[in-house]
């Protein structure tokens, strides 16, 4: 398995619930390292650019409004098989379908307020990391 990087976002619902530490603990206990982190409050336009791949989906406008409703924590996670491992730790997009013990099963409120985002492929991870971070902001532990 390769060492990979992936983008993780702790979304407004989880920031508001004060569970940032619990979520990062799960990443670290499962072998992922936080190699970059920044808290920011996106505008709806910025959220729209990040989620441009969903532009045609019926939930796009609500998603942009939601993601700009409060502060988020954007992070880069690094580790063995980081993309798939992060998605496993997050659980299914819809918390009603998320496996017990996953972040979304434990913290998410709805399919929209689902606590975390994680890149879905190595290719998309590179694009999503570059959306938030420049090279000199990434502090690899390798
Ligand atoms: P995320 O992994 O951040 O990627 C896109 C987001 O759109 C997703 O999590 C959900 O929070 C949100 N979303 C809202 N409604 C839906 C839906 N019906 N299907 C998939 N994603 C949705």
PDB file of C-alpha atoms and ligand atoms in Angstrom:
ATOM      1  CA  UNK A   1       0.000   0.000   0.000  1.00  0.00           C
ATOM      2  CA  UNK A   2       1.182   3.445  -0.881  1.00  0.00           C
ATOM      3  CA  UNK A   3       1.554   6.496   1.313  1.00  0.00           C
ATOM      4  CA  UNK A   4      -1.133   8.901   0.135  1.00  0.00           C
ATOM      5  CA  UNK A   5      -2.505  12.337   0.986  1.00  0.00           C
ATOM      6  CA  UNK A   6      -6.170  13.226   1.159  1.00  0.00           C
ATOM      7  CA  UNK A   7      -8.243  16.298   1.946  1.00  0.00           C
ATOM      8  CA  UNK A   8     -10.441  16.179   5.025  1.00  0.00           C
ATOM      9  CA  UNK A   9     -12.955  18.858   5.992  1.00  0.00           C
ATOM     10  CA  UNK A  10     -14.616  19.028   9.382  1.00  0.00           C
ATOM     11  CA  UNK A  11     -17.936  20.621   8.408  1.00  0.00           C
ATOM     12  CA  UNK A  12     -19.921  23.380  10.195  1.00  0.00           C
ATOM     13  CA  UNK A  13     -22.130  20.944  12.193  1.00  0.00           C
ATOM     14  CA  UNK A  14     -19.146  19.133  13.731  1.00  0.00           C
ATOM     15  CA  UNK A  15     -17.248  22.371  14.417  1.00  0.00           C
ATOM     16  CA  UNK A  16     -20.385  23.740  16.143  1.00  0.00           C
ATOM     17  CA  UNK A  17     -20.694  20.533  18.215  1.00  0.00           C
ATOM     18  CA  UNK A  18     -17.087  20.983  19.430  1.00  0.00           C
ATOM     19  CA  UNK A  19     -15.987  17.526  18.251  1.00  0.00           C
ATOM     20  CA  UNK A  20     -12.901  18.589  16.256  1.00  0.00           C
ATOM     21  CA  UNK A  21     -10.659  16.833  18.768  1.00  0.00           C
ATOM     22  CA  UNK A  22     -12.664  13.609  18.699  1.00  0.00           C
ATOM     23  CA  UNK A  23     -12.487  13.485  14.895  1.00  0.00           C
ATOM     24  CA  UNK A  24      -8.755  14.180  14.709  1.00  0.00           C
ATOM     25  CA  UNK A  25      -8.135  11.569  17.434  1.00  0.00           C
ATOM     26  CA  UNK A  26      -9.789   8.939  15.208  1.00  0.00           C
ATOM     27  CA  UNK A  27      -7.503   9.871  12.303  1.00  0.00           C
ATOM     28  CA  UNK A  28      -4.363   9.771  14.431  1.00  0.00           C
ATOM     29  CA  UNK A  29      -5.279   6.533  16.207  1.00  0.00           C
ATOM     30  CA  UNK A  30      -5.731   4.908  12.808  1.00  0.00           C
ATOM     31  CA  UNK A  31      -2.323   5.879  11.473  1.00  0.00           C
ATOM     32  CA  UNK A  32      -3.132   9.122   9.644  1.00  0.00           C
ATOM     33  CA  UNK A  33      -1.099  12.283  10.313  1.00  0.00           C
ATOM     34  CA  UNK A  34      -2.419  15.829   9.979  1.00  0.00           C
ATOM     35  CA  UNK A  35       0.197  17.506   7.754  1.00  0.00           C
ATOM     36  CA  UNK A  36      -1.739  20.772   7.202  1.00  0.00           C
ATOM     37  CA  UNK A  37      -4.739  22.411   8.864  1.00  0.00           C
ATOM     38  CA  UNK A  38      -6.623  25.695   8.603  1.00  0.00           C
ATOM     39  CA  UNK A  39      -9.925  26.944  10.003  1.00  0.00           C
ATOM     40  CA  UNK A  40     -11.869  29.127   7.609  1.00  0.00           C
ATOM     41  CA  UNK A  41     -15.371  30.371   6.891  1.00  0.00           C
ATOM     42  CA  UNK A  42     -16.106  29.938   3.183  1.00  0.00           C
ATOM     43  CA  UNK A  43     -18.389  32.226   1.205  1.00  0.00           C
ATOM     44  CA  UNK A  44     -21.155  30.471  -0.749  1.00  0.00           C
ATOM     45  CA  UNK A  45     -19.200  31.265  -3.913  1.00  0.00           C
ATOM     46  CA  UNK A  46     -16.048  29.597  -2.555  1.00  0.00           C
ATOM     47  CA  UNK A  47     -18.039  26.550  -1.417  1.00  0.00           C
ATOM     48  CA  UNK A  48     -19.532  26.429  -4.914  1.00  0.00           C
ATOM     49  CA  UNK A  49     -16.087  26.376  -6.490  1.00  0.00           C
ATOM     50  CA  UNK A  50     -14.940  23.592  -4.171  1.00  0.00           C
ATOM     51  CA  UNK A  51     -18.023  21.493  -4.952  1.00  0.00           C
ATOM     52  CA  UNK A  52     -18.174  22.439  -8.673  1.00  0.00           C
ATOM     53  CA  UNK A  53     -18.278  18.742  -9.592  1.00  0.00           C
ATOM     54  CA  UNK A  54     -21.807  18.660  -8.062  1.00  0.00           C
ATOM     55  CA  UNK A  55     -23.011  21.773  -9.953  1.00  0.00           C
ATOM     56  CA  UNK A  56     -25.816  19.947 -11.756  1.00  0.00           C
ATOM     57  CA  UNK A  57     -27.059  18.045  -8.708  1.00  0.00           C
ATOM     58  CA  UNK A  58     -30.365  19.134  -7.122  1.00  0.00           C
ATOM     59  CA  UNK A  59     -28.704  19.565  -3.720  1.00  0.00           C
ATOM     60  CA  UNK A  60     -25.897  21.855  -4.973  1.00  0.00           C
ATOM     61  CA  UNK A  61     -27.371  25.207  -3.880  1.00  0.00           C
ATOM     62  CA  UNK A  62     -28.296  23.923  -0.408  1.00  0.00           C
ATOM     63  CA  UNK A  63     -24.861  22.288  -0.086  1.00  0.00           C
ATOM     64  CA  UNK A  64     -23.118  25.604  -0.848  1.00  0.00           C
ATOM     65  CA  UNK A  65     -25.359  27.458   1.619  1.00  0.00           C
ATOM     66  CA  UNK A  66     -24.688  24.847   4.277  1.00  0.00           C
ATOM     67  CA  UNK A  67     -20.912  24.732   3.773  1.00  0.00           C
ATOM     68  CA  UNK A  68     -20.775  28.536   4.110  1.00  0.00           C
ATOM     69  CA  UNK A  69     -23.018  28.615   7.218  1.00  0.00           C
ATOM     70  CA  UNK A  70     -20.144  28.469   9.712  1.00  0.00           C
ATOM     71  CA  UNK A  71     -16.452  27.783  10.142  1.00  0.00           C
ATOM     72  CA  UNK A  72     -14.874  24.591   8.848  1.00  0.00           C
ATOM     73  CA  UNK A  73     -11.520  22.937   9.477  1.00  0.00           C
ATOM     74  CA  UNK A  74      -9.705  21.947   6.280  1.00  0.00           C
ATOM     75  CA  UNK A  75      -6.897  19.429   6.759  1.00  0.00           C
ATOM     76  CA  UNK A  76      -4.518  17.295   4.764  1.00  0.00           C
ATOM     77  CA  UNK A  77      -4.139  13.735   6.073  1.00  0.00           C
ATOM     78  CA  UNK A  78      -1.158  11.591   5.148  1.00  0.00           C
ATOM     79  CA  UNK A  79      -0.620   7.866   5.636  1.00  0.00           C
ATOM     80  CA  UNK A  80      -0.851   4.388   4.158  1.00  0.00           C
ATOM     81  CA  UNK A  81      -3.871   4.176   1.868  1.00  0.00           C
ATOM     82  CA  UNK A  82      -5.076   7.537   3.230  1.00  0.00           C
ATOM     83  CA  UNK A  83      -7.889   8.115   0.712  1.00  0.00           C
ATOM     84  CA  UNK A  84      -9.748   4.859   1.375  1.00  0.00           C
ATOM     85  CA  UNK A  85      -8.874   4.770   5.079  1.00  0.00           C
ATOM     86  CA  UNK A  86     -10.318   8.253   5.615  1.00  0.00           C
ATOM     87  CA  UNK A  87     -13.525   7.247   3.812  1.00  0.00           C
ATOM     88  CA  UNK A  88     -13.773   4.112   5.931  1.00  0.00           C
ATOM     89  CA  UNK A  89     -13.406   6.158   9.133  1.00  0.00           C
ATOM     90  CA  UNK A  90     -16.025   8.680   7.908  1.00  0.00           C
ATOM     91  CA  UNK A  91     -18.696   6.101   7.030  1.00  0.00           C
ATOM     92  CA  UNK A  92     -21.407   6.402   4.364  1.00  0.00           C
ATOM     93  CA  UNK A  93     -22.460   9.860   3.092  1.00  0.00           C
ATOM     94  CA  UNK A  94     -25.935   9.360   4.556  1.00  0.00           C
ATOM     95  CA  UNK A  95     -25.487   8.914   8.325  1.00  0.00           C
ATOM     96  CA  UNK A  96     -28.530   6.607   8.391  1.00  0.00           C
ATOM     97  CA  UNK A  97     -26.462   4.165   6.309  1.00  0.00           C
ATOM     98  CA  UNK A  98     -23.129   4.738   8.069  1.00  0.00           C
ATOM     99  CA  UNK A  99     -21.582   1.778   9.850  1.00  0.00           C
ATOM    100  CA  UNK A 100     -21.605   1.890  13.661  1.00  0.00           C
ATOM    101  CA  UNK A 101     -18.498   3.499  15.131  1.00  0.00           C
ATOM    102  CA  UNK A 102     -17.807   5.712  12.118  1.00  0.00           C
ATOM    103  CA  UNK A 103     -17.563   9.510  12.398  1.00  0.00           C
ATOM    104  CA  UNK A 104     -20.835  10.071  10.562  1.00  0.00           C
ATOM    105  CA  UNK A 105     -22.711   7.411  12.544  1.00  0.00           C
ATOM    106  CA  UNK A 106     -21.561   9.043  15.780  1.00  0.00           C
ATOM    107  CA  UNK A 107     -21.808  12.748  14.914  1.00  0.00           C
ATOM    108  CA  UNK A 108     -23.690  13.538  11.682  1.00  0.00           C
ATOM    109  CA  UNK A 109     -27.182  15.021  11.739  1.00  0.00           C
ATOM    110  CA  UNK A 110     -28.277  14.511   8.113  1.00  0.00           C
ATOM    111  CA  UNK A 111     -26.954  13.756   4.614  1.00  0.00           C
ATOM    112  CA  UNK A 112     -26.143  17.469   4.286  1.00  0.00           C
ATOM    113  CA  UNK A 113     -24.852  18.147   7.811  1.00  0.00           C
ATOM    114  CA  UNK A 114     -22.746  15.008   7.694  1.00  0.00           C
ATOM    115  CA  UNK A 115     -19.793  16.239   9.775  1.00  0.00           C
ATOM    116  CA  UNK A 116     -16.910  15.474   7.425  1.00  0.00           C
ATOM    117  CA  UNK A 117     -15.802  15.499   3.805  1.00  0.00           C
ATOM    118  CA  UNK A 118     -13.058  13.307   2.374  1.00  0.00           C
ATOM    119  CA  UNK A 119     -11.591  13.103  -1.130  1.00  0.00           C
ATOM    120  CA  UNK A 120     -12.909  10.130  -3.126  1.00  0.00           C
ATOM    121  CA  UNK A 121      -9.780   9.354  -5.187  1.00  0.00           C
ATOM    122  CA  UNK A 122      -6.056  10.082  -5.242  1.00  0.00           C
ATOM    123  CA  UNK A 123      -6.566  12.316  -8.294  1.00  0.00           C
ATOM    124  CA  UNK A 124      -9.351  14.352  -6.666  1.00  0.00           C
ATOM    125  CA  UNK A 125      -7.337  14.530  -3.438  1.00  0.00           C
ATOM    126  CA  UNK A 126      -4.526  16.356  -5.265  1.00  0.00           C
ATOM    127  CA  UNK A 127      -7.008  18.881  -6.704  1.00  0.00           C
ATOM    128  CA  UNK A 128      -8.810  19.355  -3.385  1.00  0.00           C
ATOM    129  CA  UNK A 129      -5.578  19.741  -1.387  1.00  0.00           C
ATOM    130  CA  UNK A 130      -4.413  22.417  -3.869  1.00  0.00           C
ATOM    131  CA  UNK A 131      -7.741  24.267  -3.434  1.00  0.00           C
ATOM    132  CA  UNK A 132      -6.887  25.003   0.211  1.00  0.00           C
ATOM    133  CA  UNK A 133      -3.113  24.633   0.599  1.00  0.00           C
ATOM    134  CA  UNK A 134       0.113  25.559  -1.156  1.00  0.00           C
ATOM    135  CA  UNK A 135       3.134  23.252  -1.221  1.00  0.00           C
ATOM    136  CA  UNK A 136       4.962  25.123   1.557  1.00  0.00           C
ATOM    137  CA  UNK A 137       1.974  24.587   3.894  1.00  0.00           C
ATOM    138  CA  UNK A 138       2.263  20.766   3.706  1.00  0.00           C
ATOM    139  CA  UNK A 139       4.480  19.266   6.409  1.00  0.00           C
ATOM    140  CA  UNK A 140       5.050  15.633   5.521  1.00  0.00           C
ATOM    141  CA  UNK A 141       6.027  13.134   8.286  1.00  0.00           C
ATOM    142  CA  UNK A 142       7.558  10.670   5.866  1.00  0.00           C
TER     143      UNK A 142
HETATM  144  P1  LIG B   1     -19.444  15.231   0.743  1.00  0.00           P
HETATM  145  O1  LIG B   1     -18.678  13.985   0.948  1.00  0.00           O
HETATM  146  O2  LIG B   1     -18.903  16.484   1.318  1.00  0.00           O
HETATM  147  O3  LIG B   1     -19.692  15.466  -0.824  1.00  0.00           O
HETATM  148  C1  LIG B   1     -20.807  16.167  -1.337  1.00  0.00           C
HETATM  149  C2  LIG B   1     -21.842  16.465  -0.306  1.00  0.00           C
HETATM  150  O4  LIG B   1     -23.140  16.767  -0.754  1.00  0.00           O
HETATM  151  C3  LIG B   1     -22.045  15.237   0.562  1.00  0.00           C
HETATM  152  O5  LIG B   1     -20.910  15.011   1.368  1.00  0.00           O
HETATM  153  C4  LIG B   1     -23.302  15.592   1.309  1.00  0.00           C
HETATM  154  O6  LIG B   1     -23.067  16.292   2.518  1.00  0.00           O
HETATM  155  C5  LIG B   1     -24.019  16.555   0.357  1.00  0.00           C
HETATM  156  N1  LIG B   1     -25.308  16.033  -0.077  1.00  0.00           N
HETATM  157  C6  LIG B   1     -26.494  16.627   0.177  1.00  0.00           C
HETATM  158  N2  LIG B   1     -27.500  15.897  -0.348  1.00  0.00           N
HETATM  159  C7  LIG B   1     -26.940  14.824  -0.954  1.00  0.00           C
HETATM  160  C8  LIG B   1     -27.472  13.712  -1.670  1.00  0.00           C
HETATM  161  N3  LIG B   1     -28.773  13.553  -1.884  1.00  0.00           N
HETATM  162  N4  LIG B   1     -26.594  12.787  -2.137  1.00  0.00           N
HETATM  163  C9  LIG B   1     -25.247  12.941  -1.944  1.00  0.00           C
HETATM  164  N5  LIG B   1     -24.705  13.990  -1.265  1.00  0.00           N
HETATM  165  C10 LIG B   1     -25.539  14.915  -0.774  1.00  0.00           C
END
